[in-house]
Coordinates of C-alpha atoms in Angstrom, one line a residue:
Chain A
X1 CA -22.2 184.4 63.1
X2 CA -22.5 187.6 65.1
X3 CA -25.0 190.0 63.5
X4 CA -24.8 193.7 63.1
X5 CA -23.8 195.5 66.2
X6 CA -24.9 199.0 67.0
X7 CA -21.5 200.2 68.1
X8 CA -20.3 199.6 64.5
X9 CA -22.1 202.8 63.3
X10 CA -20.3 204.9 65.9
X11 CA -17.0 203.4 65.2
X12 CA -17.5 203.8 61.5
X13 CA -18.2 207.5 61.8
X14 CA -14.8 208.0 63.5
X15 CA -12.9 206.2 60.8
X16 CA -11.8 208.3 57.8
X17 CA -11.7 206.7 54.3
X18 CA -8.5 204.8 53.5
X19 CA -7.3 204.6 57.1
X20 CA -5.1 201.8 58.4
X21 CA -7.1 200.0 61.0
X22 CA -6.4 197.2 63.5
X23 CA -9.3 195.4 65.1
X24 CA -8.3 193.5 68.3
X25 CA -10.6 190.6 69.0
X26 CA -12.1 190.9 65.5
X27 CA -14.4 187.8 65.7
X28 CA -15.5 186.8 62.3
X29 CA -14.3 190.0 60.8
X30 CA -17.8 191.6 60.6
X31 CA -16.6 195.1 61.7
X32 CA -13.6 195.1 59.4
X33 CA -15.8 193.9 56.5
X34 CA -18.1 196.9 57.2
X35 CA -15.2 199.3 57.4
X36 CA -13.7 198.0 54.2
X37 CA -17.0 198.2 52.4
X38 CA -17.9 201.7 53.7
X39 CA -14.5 203.3 54.4
X40 CA -12.2 201.4 52.1
X41 CA -9.8 200.9 55.0
X42 CA -6.6 198.8 55.0
X43 CA -7.6 196.6 57.8
X44 CA -6.1 193.8 59.9
X45 CA -7.8 191.8 62.7
X46 CA -6.4 189.9 65.6
X47 CA -8.3 186.9 66.8
X48 CA -7.4 183.8 68.8
X49 CA -10.5 181.6 68.4
X50 CA -9.6 179.1 65.7
X51 CA -13.2 178.9 64.3
X52 CA -13.3 182.7 64.0
X53 CA -10.0 182.8 62.3
X54 CA -11.5 180.5 59.6
X55 CA -14.5 182.7 59.5
X56 CA -12.3 185.7 58.8
X57 CA -10.5 183.9 56.0
X58 CA -13.9 183.1 54.5
X59 CA -14.9 186.7 54.8
X60 CA -11.7 187.8 53.0
X61 CA -10.5 189.6 56.1
X62 CA -6.8 189.9 57.0
X63 CA -6.6 188.1 60.3
X64 CA -3.6 187.4 62.6
X65 CA -4.1 184.6 65.0
X66 CA -2.7 185.6 68.4
X67 CA -3.6 185.5 72.0
X68 CA -3.7 189.1 73.2
X69 CA -3.4 187.9 76.8
X70 CA -0.1 186.1 76.1
X71 CA 1.7 188.6 74.0
X72 CA 1.0 191.9 72.2
X73 CA 1.4 192.5 68.5
X74 CA 4.6 193.3 66.7
X75 CA 3.2 196.2 64.7
X76 CA 5.4 199.3 64.5
X77 CA 4.7 202.3 66.7
X78 CA 1.9 204.5 65.3
X79 CA 1.4 202.2 62.3
X80 CA -2.3 202.4 62.5
X81 CA -4.6 205.4 62.4
X82 CA -7.1 203.5 64.7
X83 CA -6.8 200.4 66.8
X84 CA -10.2 199.1 67.7
X85 CA -11.4 196.8 70.4
X86 CA -15.1 196.3 70.2
X87 CA -16.8 194.7 73.2
X88 CA -13.7 192.6 74.0
X89 CA -11.8 194.6 76.7
X90 CA -13.9 193.0 79.4
X91 CA -12.7 189.6 78.3
X92 CA -9.0 190.4 78.6
X93 CA -6.8 190.0 81.7
X94 CA -4.1 192.4 80.7
X95 CA -6.3 195.6 80.6
X96 CA -3.6 198.2 81.0
X97 CA -1.1 196.4 78.8
X98 CA -3.7 196.2 76.0
X99 CA -4.7 199.8 76.3
X100 CA -1.0 200.8 76.2
X101 CA -0.5 198.5 73.1
X102 CA -3.5 200.1 71.3
X103 CA -2.1 203.5 71.8
X104 CA 1.4 202.4 70.9
X105 CA 0.5 200.8 67.6
X106 CA -2.3 203.3 66.8
X107 CA -2.6 207.1 66.6
X108 CA -5.9 206.7 68.4
X109 CA -7.8 203.8 70.0
X110 CA -11.5 203.0 69.9
X111 CA -12.9 201.0 72.7
X112 CA -16.4 199.8 73.5
X113 CA -17.5 197.8 76.5
X114 CA -20.6 196.8 78.5
X115 CA -21.2 199.0 81.5
X116 CA -21.5 196.9 84.5
X117 CA -23.1 199.7 86.5
X118 CA -26.1 199.9 84.1
X119 CA -29.2 200.3 86.2
X120 CA -30.7 196.9 85.2
X121 CA -27.4 195.3 86.2
X122 CA -27.5 197.1 89.6
X123 CA -31.1 196.0 90.0
X124 CA -30.1 192.4 89.3
X125 CA -27.4 192.5 91.9
X126 CA -29.8 194.1 94.4
X127 CA -32.1 191.1 93.7
X128 CA -29.1 188.9 94.5
X129 CA -28.3 187.6 91.1
X130 CA -25.5 188.3 88.6
X131 CA -26.8 190.4 85.7
X132 CA -27.7 188.8 82.4
X133 CA -28.7 191.2 79.7
X134 CA -28.2 192.0 76.0
X135 CA -24.9 193.6 76.8
X136 CA -23.9 190.9 79.3
X137 CA -25.5 187.9 77.7
X138 CA -23.7 185.2 79.6
X139 CA -24.4 183.2 82.8
X140 CA -21.8 183.7 85.5
X141 CA -20.5 180.1 85.0
X142 CA -19.9 180.4 81.2
X143 CA -19.0 184.0 80.7
X144 CA -15.8 184.8 78.7
X145 CA -15.7 188.1 80.6
X146 CA -13.0 188.3 83.2
X147 CA -13.0 192.1 84.0
X148 CA -16.3 193.6 85.3
X149 CA -16.0 197.4 85.3
X150 CA -18.1 200.5 84.8
X151 CA -17.9 203.7 82.8
X152 CA -16.6 205.5 85.9
X153 CA -14.0 202.8 86.6
X154 CA -12.8 203.0 83.0
X155 CA -12.5 206.8 83.0
X156 CA -10.5 206.8 86.2
X157 CA -8.2 204.2 84.8
X158 CA -7.7 206.4 81.7
X159 CA -6.8 209.3 84.0
X160 CA -4.4 207.2 86.0
X161 CA -2.7 205.9 82.8
X162 CA -2.5 209.3 81.1
X163 CA -5.0 208.3 78.3
X164 CA -6.9 211.2 76.8
X165 CA -10.6 210.6 76.3
X166 CA -11.3 212.4 73.0
X167 CA -15.0 211.4 72.7
X168 CA -17.4 209.2 74.5
X169 CA -20.8 208.0 73.3
X170 CA -23.1 205.9 75.6
X171 CA -26.1 203.8 74.7
X172 CA -29.0 202.0 76.4
X173 CA -29.4 199.0 74.1
X174 CA -28.9 201.2 71.0
X175 CA -30.5 204.5 72.2
X176 CA -28.1 207.3 72.9
X177 CA -27.7 208.3 76.5
X178 CA -26.4 211.8 77.4
X179 CA -27.1 212.2 81.1
X180 CA -26.0 209.9 83.9
X181 CA -24.4 207.3 81.5
X182 CA -22.8 205.3 84.3
X183 CA -26.4 204.6 85.6
X184 CA -28.4 204.7 82.3
X185 CA -26.1 203.3 79.6
X186 CA -25.6 199.6 79.0
X187 CA -22.6 200.2 76.7
X188 CA -20.1 202.9 76.0
X189 CA -17.8 203.7 73.0
X190 CA -14.6 205.8 73.4
X191 CA -12.2 207.4 71.2
X192 CA -8.9 207.6 73.0
X193 CA -5.6 209.2 72.5
X194 CA -2.3 209.9 74.2
X195 CA -2.1 212.9 76.5
Chain B
X1 CA -1.7 142.9 38.1
X2 CA -4.8 143.7 40.1
X3 CA -6.5 146.9 39.4
X4 CA -5.3 149.5 41.9
X5 CA -7.9 150.7 44.4
X6 CA -8.9 154.3 43.8
X7 CA -9.5 156.1 47.0
X8 CA -12.3 158.7 47.0
X9 CA -11.1 162.3 46.5
X10 CA -7.9 161.1 44.9
X11 CA -6.5 162.4 41.7
X12 CA -5.9 158.7 40.9
X13 CA -3.1 157.4 38.7
X14 CA -0.7 160.1 37.6
X15 CA 2.5 160.1 35.5
X16 CA 5.4 162.5 35.5
X17 CA 6.3 164.6 32.5
X18 CA 9.7 166.1 31.6
X19 CA 10.4 169.6 30.3
X20 CA 13.8 170.2 28.6
X21 CA 15.4 173.7 28.6
X22 CA 18.3 174.6 26.3
X23 CA 18.8 178.2 27.3
X24 CA 21.6 178.5 29.9
X25 CA 20.5 179.2 33.4
X26 CA 22.9 181.5 35.3
X27 CA 22.9 180.7 39.0
X28 CA 23.4 183.0 42.0
X29 CA 26.5 181.0 42.9
X30 CA 28.1 182.1 39.7
X31 CA 27.6 178.6 38.2
X32 CA 25.8 177.9 35.0
X33 CA 23.7 175.1 33.6
X34 CA 23.7 175.2 29.8
X35 CA 20.7 172.9 29.6
X36 CA 18.6 171.1 32.1
X37 CA 15.5 169.1 32.6
X38 CA 12.7 169.5 35.1
X39 CA 10.4 166.6 35.9
X40 CA 6.9 167.6 37.0
X41 CA 3.3 166.4 37.5
X42 CA 0.0 168.1 37.0
X43 CA -3.4 167.5 38.5
X44 CA -6.7 168.9 37.3
X45 CA -7.1 170.9 34.1
X46 CA -5.7 174.3 33.0
X47 CA -8.7 176.5 32.3
X48 CA -9.2 178.4 29.0
X49 CA -8.0 181.7 30.6
X50 CA -4.9 179.9 32.1
X51 CA -5.8 181.5 35.4
X52 CA -6.3 178.5 37.7
X53 CA -2.7 177.2 38.0
X54 CA -1.3 176.5 41.5
X55 CA 2.4 175.7 41.9
X56 CA 3.3 173.4 44.8
X57 CA 6.9 173.8 45.9
X58 CA 8.6 171.0 47.7
X59 CA 10.8 170.9 50.8
X60 CA 14.0 169.1 51.5
X61 CA 13.0 165.5 50.7
X62 CA 9.9 166.2 48.6
X63 CA 9.5 165.9 44.9
X64 CA 7.2 166.6 42.0
X65 CA 5.0 163.7 43.1
X66 CA 2.6 165.7 45.2
X67 CA -0.6 163.8 44.8
X68 CA -2.1 160.6 43.4
X69 CA -0.3 157.3 42.7
X70 CA 2.0 156.2 40.0
X71 CA 0.4 153.5 37.9
X72 CA 3.0 150.9 38.8
X73 CA 2.9 151.5 42.5
X74 CA 0.2 150.8 45.0
X75 CA 1.7 152.6 47.9
X76 CA 3.6 155.7 46.8
X77 CA 0.9 158.3 47.3
X78 CA 2.2 161.8 46.7
X79 CA 3.7 163.6 49.6
X80 CA 0.8 166.1 49.9
X81 CA -1.9 163.8 48.8
X82 CA -4.1 164.8 51.8
X83 CA -4.2 168.4 50.5
X84 CA -4.5 168.0 46.7
X85 CA -7.5 166.3 45.0
X86 CA -11.1 166.6 44.1
X87 CA -13.0 168.0 47.1
X88 CA -9.8 168.5 49.1
X89 CA -8.6 171.9 50.3
X90 CA -6.5 172.4 47.1
X91 CA -9.4 171.2 44.9
X92 CA -8.3 169.9 41.5
X93 CA -11.9 170.4 40.2
X94 CA -11.1 174.2 40.4
X95 CA -7.3 174.4 40.2
X96 CA -4.7 173.1 37.8
X97 CA -2.0 172.0 40.3
X98 CA 1.7 171.6 39.4
X99 CA 4.4 169.8 41.3
X100 CA 8.0 170.1 40.1
X101 CA 11.2 168.4 41.2
X102 CA 13.7 171.2 41.9
X103 CA 17.0 171.6 40.1
X104 CA 19.7 169.7 41.8
X105 CA 17.2 167.1 43.0
X106 CA 17.3 163.4 42.7
X107 CA 13.8 162.5 41.5
X108 CA 14.3 163.1 37.8
X109 CA 15.2 166.8 37.3
X110 CA 18.8 167.6 36.4
X111 CA 20.9 167.1 39.4
X112 CA 24.2 165.6 40.7
X113 CA 23.3 162.2 39.4
X114 CA 22.8 163.6 35.9
X115 CA 25.5 163.4 33.2
X116 CA 27.6 166.5 33.0
X117 CA 27.9 167.1 29.2
X118 CA 31.4 168.7 29.6
X119 CA 32.9 165.6 31.2
X120 CA 30.5 162.8 30.1
X121 CA 30.4 161.7 33.7
X122 CA 27.8 162.3 36.5
X123 CA 28.0 165.8 37.9
X124 CA 28.5 164.6 41.5
X125 CA 30.0 167.2 43.7
X126 CA 30.7 169.4 40.7
X127 CA 27.0 170.2 40.3
X128 CA 26.8 174.0 40.9
X129 CA 25.3 175.4 44.1
X130 CA 21.6 176.3 43.6
X131 CA 19.6 178.7 45.7
X132 CA 15.9 179.2 46.4
X133 CA 16.0 182.0 43.9
X134 CA 17.5 179.8 41.2
X135 CA 14.8 177.2 41.7
X136 CA 12.2 179.9 41.3
X137 CA 13.9 181.0 38.0
X138 CA 13.8 177.5 36.8
X139 CA 10.1 177.1 37.8
X140 CA 9.3 180.3 36.0
X141 CA 10.6 178.9 32.8
X142 CA 8.5 175.8 33.3
X143 CA 5.5 178.1 33.8
X144 CA 6.4 179.8 30.5
X145 CA 6.4 176.4 28.8
X146 CA 3.0 175.5 30.2
X147 CA 1.5 178.8 29.1
X148 CA 1.0 180.1 32.7
X149 CA 1.5 183.9 32.8
X150 CA 0.4 184.2 36.4
X151 CA -0.3 181.6 39.1
X152 CA -3.6 181.7 41.1
X153 CA -1.4 180.6 44.0
X154 CA 2.1 179.3 44.9
X155 CA 2.2 177.2 48.0
X156 CA 4.9 175.4 50.0
X157 CA 5.8 174.2 53.4
X158 CA 9.2 174.7 55.1
X159 CA 11.8 175.1 52.3
X160 CA 8.8 175.1 49.9
X161 CA 7.4 178.1 51.8
X162 CA 10.7 180.0 51.2
X163 CA 10.2 179.3 47.4
X164 CA 6.6 180.6 47.6
X165 CA 7.8 183.7 49.4
X166 CA 10.6 184.2 46.9
X167 CA 8.2 183.8 44.0
X168 CA 6.3 186.9 45.2
X169 CA 9.5 188.9 45.3
X170 CA 11.1 187.7 42.1
X171 CA 7.9 187.7 40.0
X172 CA 5.4 189.8 41.9
X173 CA 3.1 190.1 38.9
X174 CA 3.0 186.4 38.3
X175 CA 1.8 185.3 41.7
X176 CA -1.7 186.4 42.8
X177 CA -1.6 184.5 46.1
X178 CA 1.0 182.7 48.2
X179 CA 0.8 180.3 51.1
X180 CA 3.9 180.2 53.2
X181 CA 3.6 177.3 55.7
X182 CA 5.8 176.2 58.6
X183 CA 8.5 178.4 57.1
X184 CA 10.9 181.2 58.0
X185 CA 12.4 184.3 56.3
X186 CA 15.8 182.8 57.0
X187 CA 17.3 180.0 59.1
X188 CA 18.5 180.6 62.6
X189 CA 22.0 179.7 63.7
X190 CA 20.5 176.7 65.4
X191 CA 18.9 175.6 62.2
X192 CA 22.1 176.0 60.3
X193 CA 23.9 174.1 63.0
X194 CA 21.6 171.1 62.5
X195 CA 22.1 171.2 58.8
X196 CA 25.9 171.3 59.3
X197 CA 25.8 168.2 61.5
X198 CA 23.8 166.4 58.8
X199 CA 26.3 167.6 56.1
X200 CA 29.3 166.5 58.1
X201 CA 27.8 163.1 58.5
X202 CA 27.7 162.8 54.7
X203 CA 31.0 164.6 53.9
X204 CA 32.9 162.4 56.4
X205 CA 31.4 159.1 55.2
X206 CA 34.3 157.1 53.6
X207 CA 31.9 156.0 50.8
X208 CA 31.3 159.7 49.8
X209 CA 34.5 160.1 47.9
X210 CA 34.2 163.8 47.8
X211 CA 30.9 163.5 46.1
X212 CA 32.1 161.3 43.2
X213 CA 30.8 158.1 44.7
X214 CA 28.7 157.1 41.6
X215 CA 31.7 156.0 39.6
X216 CA 33.0 154.1 42.7
X217 CA 29.8 152.2 42.8
X218 CA 29.3 153.2 46.5
X219 CA 26.6 155.1 48.3
X220 CA 27.4 157.1 51.5
X221 CA 24.6 155.4 53.3
X222 CA 25.9 155.9 56.8
X223 CA 26.1 159.6 56.3
X224 CA 22.7 159.9 54.7
X225 CA 21.3 157.7 57.5
X226 CA 22.8 160.0 60.2
X227 CA 21.7 163.1 58.4
X228 CA 18.1 161.9 58.3
X229 CA 18.1 160.8 61.9
X230 CA 19.2 164.2 63.0
X231 CA 16.6 165.8 60.7
X232 CA 13.8 163.6 62.1
X233 CA 14.6 164.6 65.7
X234 CA 14.1 168.2 64.7
X235 CA 10.9 167.5 62.7
X236 CA 9.1 166.1 65.7
X237 CA 8.2 167.8 68.9
X238 CA 9.4 166.5 72.3
X239 CA 5.7 165.8 73.2
X240 CA 5.0 164.0 69.9
X241 CA 8.0 161.8 70.3
X242 CA 7.2 161.2 74.0
X243 CA 3.6 160.3 73.1
X244 CA 4.5 158.0 70.2
X245 CA 7.6 156.2 71.6
X246 CA 8.1 157.3 75.2
X247 CA 10.7 155.1 76.8
X248 CA 9.2 152.0 75.4
X249 CA 11.7 149.1 75.3
X250 CA 11.5 146.5 72.5
X251 CA 12.4 143.7 75.0
X252 CA 10.4 145.2 77.9
X253 CA 13.6 145.6 79.9
X254 CA 17.1 146.8 79.4
X255 CA 19.3 144.1 77.7
X256 CA 22.5 146.2 77.8
X257 CA 23.3 146.3 74.1
X258 CA 23.9 148.8 71.3
X259 CA 21.2 147.1 69.2
X260 CA 17.8 148.7 69.0
X261 CA 16.3 148.7 72.5
X262 CA 14.2 151.8 72.8
X263 CA 11.5 152.2 70.2
X264 CA 12.7 155.7 69.3
X265 CA 15.9 154.1 68.2
X266 CA 14.0 151.7 66.0
X267 CA 12.1 154.6 64.5
X268 CA 15.1 156.7 63.7
X269 CA 17.0 153.8 62.2
X270 CA 14.1 152.9 60.1
X271 CA 13.7 156.4 58.8
X272 CA 17.5 156.7 58.2
X273 CA 17.6 153.4 56.3
X274 CA 14.6 154.2 54.1
X275 CA 16.1 157.6 53.3
X276 CA 19.6 156.3 52.6
X277 CA 18.3 153.9 50.0
X278 CA 16.4 156.5 47.9
X279 CA 17.9 159.9 48.4
X280 CA 21.0 161.3 46.9
X281 CA 23.8 162.6 49.2
X282 CA 24.9 165.4 46.9
X283 CA 21.2 166.6 46.6
X284 CA 21.0 166.6 50.4
X285 CA 24.1 168.7 50.7
X286 CA 23.0 171.2 48.0
X287 CA 19.5 171.5 49.4
X288 CA 20.6 172.1 53.0
X289 CA 22.9 174.8 51.7
X290 CA 20.1 176.4 49.7
X291 CA 18.1 176.5 53.0
X292 CA 21.1 178.1 54.9
X293 CA 21.7 180.7 52.2
X294 CA 18.1 181.9 51.9
X295 CA 17.8 185.3 53.4
X296 CA 15.9 187.9 51.3
X297 CA 16.5 190.6 54.0
X298 CA 20.3 190.3 53.7
X299 CA 20.5 192.6 50.7
X300 CA 18.4 195.1 52.7
X301 CA 20.6 195.3 55.8
X302 CA 18.5 192.7 57.6
X303 CA 15.3 194.7 57.2
X304 CA 12.7 192.2 56.2
X305 CA 9.9 194.8 55.7
X306 CA 12.1 196.5 53.1
X307 CA 12.9 193.1 51.6
X308 CA 9.2 192.3 51.1
X309 CA 8.2 195.6 49.5
X310 CA 8.1 194.1 46.0
X311 CA 5.5 191.5 47.0
X312 CA 2.0 192.0 45.5
X313 CA 0.3 188.7 46.3
X314 CA -2.3 188.0 48.9
X315 CA -0.7 185.9 51.6
X316 CA -1.6 183.1 53.9
X317 CA 1.0 182.3 56.5
X318 CA 0.6 179.2 58.7
X319 CA 2.7 178.0 61.6
X320 CA 2.3 175.1 64.1
X321 CA 2.5 175.6 67.9
X322 CA 4.9 172.7 68.5
X323 CA 7.2 173.3 65.5
X324 CA 10.5 174.3 67.0
X325 CA 12.5 173.9 63.8
X326 CA 10.5 176.6 62.1
X327 CA 8.9 178.2 65.1
X328 CA 5.7 180.3 64.9
X329 CA 7.8 183.4 65.9
X330 CA 9.6 183.0 62.5
X331 CA 6.4 182.9 60.6
X332 CA 5.2 186.0 62.5
X333 CA 8.2 187.9 61.2
X334 CA 6.9 187.3 57.7
X335 CA 3.4 188.3 58.7
X336 CA 4.4 191.6 60.2
X337 CA 6.8 192.5 57.5
X338 CA 4.0 191.9 54.9
X339 CA 1.5 193.9 57.0
X340 CA 3.9 196.8 57.4
X341 CA 4.0 196.9 53.6
X342 CA 0.2 197.1 53.6
X343 CA -0.1 193.7 51.9
X344 CA -3.0 191.3 52.4
X345 CA -1.9 188.6 54.8
X346 CA -3.6 186.2 57.2
X347 CA -1.9 184.2 59.8
X348 CA -3.1 181.0 61.4
X349 CA -1.2 179.3 64.3
X350 CA -2.4 175.7 64.4
X351 CA -2.4 173.8 67.6
X352 CA -1.0 170.5 66.4
X353 CA 1.3 168.2 68.4
X354 CA 3.4 166.9 65.5
X355 CA 6.1 169.6 65.4
X356 CA 7.5 170.6 62.0
X357 CA 5.9 167.6 60.4
X358 CA 2.5 169.0 61.1
X359 CA 2.5 170.8 57.8
X360 CA 2.2 167.4 56.0
X361 CA -0.7 166.2 58.2
X362 CA -4.4 166.8 57.8
X363 CA -5.1 168.6 61.0
X364 CA -8.8 169.6 60.8
X365 CA -8.2 173.3 61.7
X366 CA -5.2 173.5 59.4
X367 CA -7.2 172.2 56.5
X368 CA -10.2 174.3 57.3
X369 CA -8.0 177.4 57.0
X370 CA -6.5 176.2 53.7
X371 CA -9.9 175.3 52.3
X372 CA -11.4 178.7 53.2
X373 CA -8.4 180.5 51.7
X374 CA -8.3 178.5 48.5
X375 CA -12.1 178.8 48.1
X376 CA -11.9 182.6 48.0
X377 CA -9.3 182.6 45.2
X378 CA -10.9 183.7 42.0
X379 CA -9.7 182.0 38.9

């Protein structure tokens, strides 16, 4: 199954012990397992891939099988301290609906995604080919990703939707990037709140 | 007699046992049973710590005969034989599995066919109304008798799922895990409507005699048959029915008759006939009423989250995409009510074409989820 992902450390440091956490697109439950082990959170995951649902059950993770593209969850407003979506937003059609749902069910949202404007991706496009990298590991014909966006795109959407960016960390394959993230970072992690 | 063939992963030949209870059981309906018997079967071995027991609750037409075969029968595999056995998802090498026929049933436990000590005649329609909660009370006494203080798990599908859920509310400390499958926190008006059609078929059958047909030597077979036919329509999905029977004609063309022409008619009549010959009409009435009445949120102003506050078990909730009798949305109500109480709960929505009946089948994804869940249960 999916190995350790470097956005986990960032996400973990934003989660306080004992929080209620929802992980949308939780995969095999690796992040939730990590948060339960290190932060003793009360965690739930949402996942639609049947094999990953079984993997979550094997991992002892609370998983709710649901298609985030078809319908949002029935959790009460503000039930969670944090609603997380780790490297999955780019695979969802209903981007605005999901961001709204995260900030409805959660006090804060944590979102990470691959930056399409990363310089290696730009270089690839200039060379006439769709980018394939560690953060975008798929070929154009088999990618689960349906939304290709950049750090700048995401931040302008947040502004348009009245979503407050409380914190942003950007990385180039694991190394922190402070300057020019939209050019130099392959991935970004955000802590979001309501304005 | 030839030696029966033992299929691999089967619990093999099994025999029912009977437990007798002489303490009065006070029922939610106000009725009372001064003494009663429960017939049950067990598979696997109770461990030294008595910590590996799993209770399987049955639905409308199920019984205590969950797995294996009775020695004198070649073909009557238990109703959940694909789930329970050595190496199966509910593995009898690890768990001690108990199936019990519910009170008011017609497979050996005290029910309408039993003799009413007060009159010396069969109870018939005088058998008191029993509820899901009453069944759980009776099952808890059986657990006491068997030396089981807490169940590793209680599992059930449909009406059986309601019992599993009720166990976690009535006896939160006695259920460590619960699997609620193809079930609902209460029936919808449409569900009750289907039950009422089935009941009216029985109640208006001239052979029913207000429930006292035993002494008349009759059986309201027409009513039971109709009840079962209506039921079966709701247990299958439109797609499954279309795929299995379509508009197939027995004679290859219309012959303009009320005899069986379409294969679906043949199927429904066969199911109806089979059921009418074995099931008890009064049990059918009582059981559908127990389904209708079940509503743990009623006492909490309809707030299911409040109703489930008492639960302590870790839950698995499973629904099937094509089940319209107990639709996935109904299972999700249970899931979110449990999550809002901070309870451990996982929910799997299985893509299976067979409608409500899916819960009795061995869909690979369904059984993978159940296997993973049972594997993690510590005994």
